[in-house]
Coordinates of C-alpha atoms in Angstrom, one line a residue:
X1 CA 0.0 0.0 0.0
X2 CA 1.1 3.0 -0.7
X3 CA 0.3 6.7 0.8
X4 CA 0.9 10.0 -1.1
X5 CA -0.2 13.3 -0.3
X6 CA -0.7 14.4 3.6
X7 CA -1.6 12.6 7.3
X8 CA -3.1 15.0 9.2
X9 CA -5.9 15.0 12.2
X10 CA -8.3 15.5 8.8
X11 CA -7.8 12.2 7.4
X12 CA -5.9 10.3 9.9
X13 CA -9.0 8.3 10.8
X14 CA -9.5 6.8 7.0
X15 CA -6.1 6.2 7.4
X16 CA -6.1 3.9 10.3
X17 CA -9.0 2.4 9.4
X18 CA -7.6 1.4 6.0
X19 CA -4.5 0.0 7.4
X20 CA -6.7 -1.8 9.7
X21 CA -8.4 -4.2 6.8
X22 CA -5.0 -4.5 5.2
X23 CA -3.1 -5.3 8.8
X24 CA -5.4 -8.4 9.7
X25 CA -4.9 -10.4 6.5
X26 CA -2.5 -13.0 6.6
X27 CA -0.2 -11.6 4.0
X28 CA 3.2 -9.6 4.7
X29 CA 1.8 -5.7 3.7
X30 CA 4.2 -3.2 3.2
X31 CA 3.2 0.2 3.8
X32 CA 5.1 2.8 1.4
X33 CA 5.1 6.0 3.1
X34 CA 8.6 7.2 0.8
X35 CA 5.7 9.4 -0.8
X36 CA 4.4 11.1 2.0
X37 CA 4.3 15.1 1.5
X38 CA 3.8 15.5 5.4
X39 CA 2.7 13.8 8.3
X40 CA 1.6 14.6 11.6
X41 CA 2.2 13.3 14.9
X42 CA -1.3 12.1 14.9
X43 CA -0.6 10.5 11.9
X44 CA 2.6 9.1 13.2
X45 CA 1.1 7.8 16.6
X46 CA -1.5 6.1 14.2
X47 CA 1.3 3.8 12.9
X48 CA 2.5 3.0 15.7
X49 CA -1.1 2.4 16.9
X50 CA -1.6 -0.3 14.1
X51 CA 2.4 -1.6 15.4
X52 CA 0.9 -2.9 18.5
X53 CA -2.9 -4.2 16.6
X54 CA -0.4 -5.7 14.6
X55 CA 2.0 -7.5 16.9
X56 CA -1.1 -8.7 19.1
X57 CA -2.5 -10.1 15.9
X58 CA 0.6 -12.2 14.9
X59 CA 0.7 -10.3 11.7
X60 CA 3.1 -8.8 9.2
X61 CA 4.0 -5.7 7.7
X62 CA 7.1 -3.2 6.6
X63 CA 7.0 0.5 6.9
X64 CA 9.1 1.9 3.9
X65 CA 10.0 5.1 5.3
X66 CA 10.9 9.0 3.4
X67 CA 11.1 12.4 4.6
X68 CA 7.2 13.0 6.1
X69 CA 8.5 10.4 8.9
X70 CA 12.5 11.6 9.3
X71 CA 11.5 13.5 12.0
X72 CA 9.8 11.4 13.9
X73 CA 12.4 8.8 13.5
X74 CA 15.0 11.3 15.1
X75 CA 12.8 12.4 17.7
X76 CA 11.2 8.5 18.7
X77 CA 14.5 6.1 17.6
X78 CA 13.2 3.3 19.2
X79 CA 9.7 3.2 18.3
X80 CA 10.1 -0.3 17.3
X81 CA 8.2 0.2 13.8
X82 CA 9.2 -2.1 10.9
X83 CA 11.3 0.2 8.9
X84 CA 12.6 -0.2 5.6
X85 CA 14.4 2.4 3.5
X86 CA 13.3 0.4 -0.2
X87 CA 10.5 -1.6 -1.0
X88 CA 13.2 -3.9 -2.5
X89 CA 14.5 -4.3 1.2
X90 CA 11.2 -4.8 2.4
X91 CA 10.6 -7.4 0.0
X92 CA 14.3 -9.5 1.1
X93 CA 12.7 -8.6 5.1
X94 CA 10.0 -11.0 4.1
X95 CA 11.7 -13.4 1.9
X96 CA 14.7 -13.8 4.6
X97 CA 11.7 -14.7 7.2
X98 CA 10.3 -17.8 5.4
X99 CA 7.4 -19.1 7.4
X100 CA 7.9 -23.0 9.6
X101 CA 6.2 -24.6 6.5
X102 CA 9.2 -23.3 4.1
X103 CA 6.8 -21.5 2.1
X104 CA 7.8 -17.9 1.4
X105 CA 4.7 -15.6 2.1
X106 CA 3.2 -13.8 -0.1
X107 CA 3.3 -10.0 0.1
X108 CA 0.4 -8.3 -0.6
X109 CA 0.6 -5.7 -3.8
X110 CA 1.3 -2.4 -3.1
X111 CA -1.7 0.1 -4.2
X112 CA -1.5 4.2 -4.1
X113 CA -3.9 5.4 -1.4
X114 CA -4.5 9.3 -2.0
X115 CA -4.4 10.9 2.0

């Protein structure tokens, strides 16, 4: 999935809620944020909102990070998100964790969401 444009308290909620669906599939998502014009820090606390939805959900995903979320990264170091600077490293993240079964999951395609 990826997000373009702006994360603000305007749209942060259609935000969440459409990482939500994605978040609970089985699937390895990676979010593509590398687009991002700006985010807020409600925007940013909603990531790391869906980090801990996701981790109690046994789930997978990869944030693919740009310059909306640098500051934030400075600022919160260890916020434990799943950062990526590529979607090609994102990609290897997954393949390099190949489920118990041996399979290699399948990660789900990215599409542009418009914030």
């Amino acid at each position: 999935m990826r997000l373009t444009g702006d994360i603000d308290a305007a749209n942060v909620e259609f935000v969440t809620e459409a990482l939500r669906l994605h978040i609970t599939s089985e699937r390895p998502l990676v979010i593509d944020t590398s687009a991002l014009d700006f985010m807020s820090v409600v925007g940013f606390r909603a990531l790391l909102t869906i980090e801990k939805e996701r981790r109690n959900a046994g789930t997978h995903w990869t944030i693919v990070y740009g310059k909306a979320m640098k500051p934030y990264l400075r600022a919160f170091p260890d916020s434990a998100l799943p950062l990526v600077s590529s979607e090609v490293d994102a990609v290897q993240r997954f393949e390099s964790a190949v489920r118990a079964d041996g399979r290699l999951p399948r990660v789900m395609p990215t599409d542009a969401t418009r914030c």
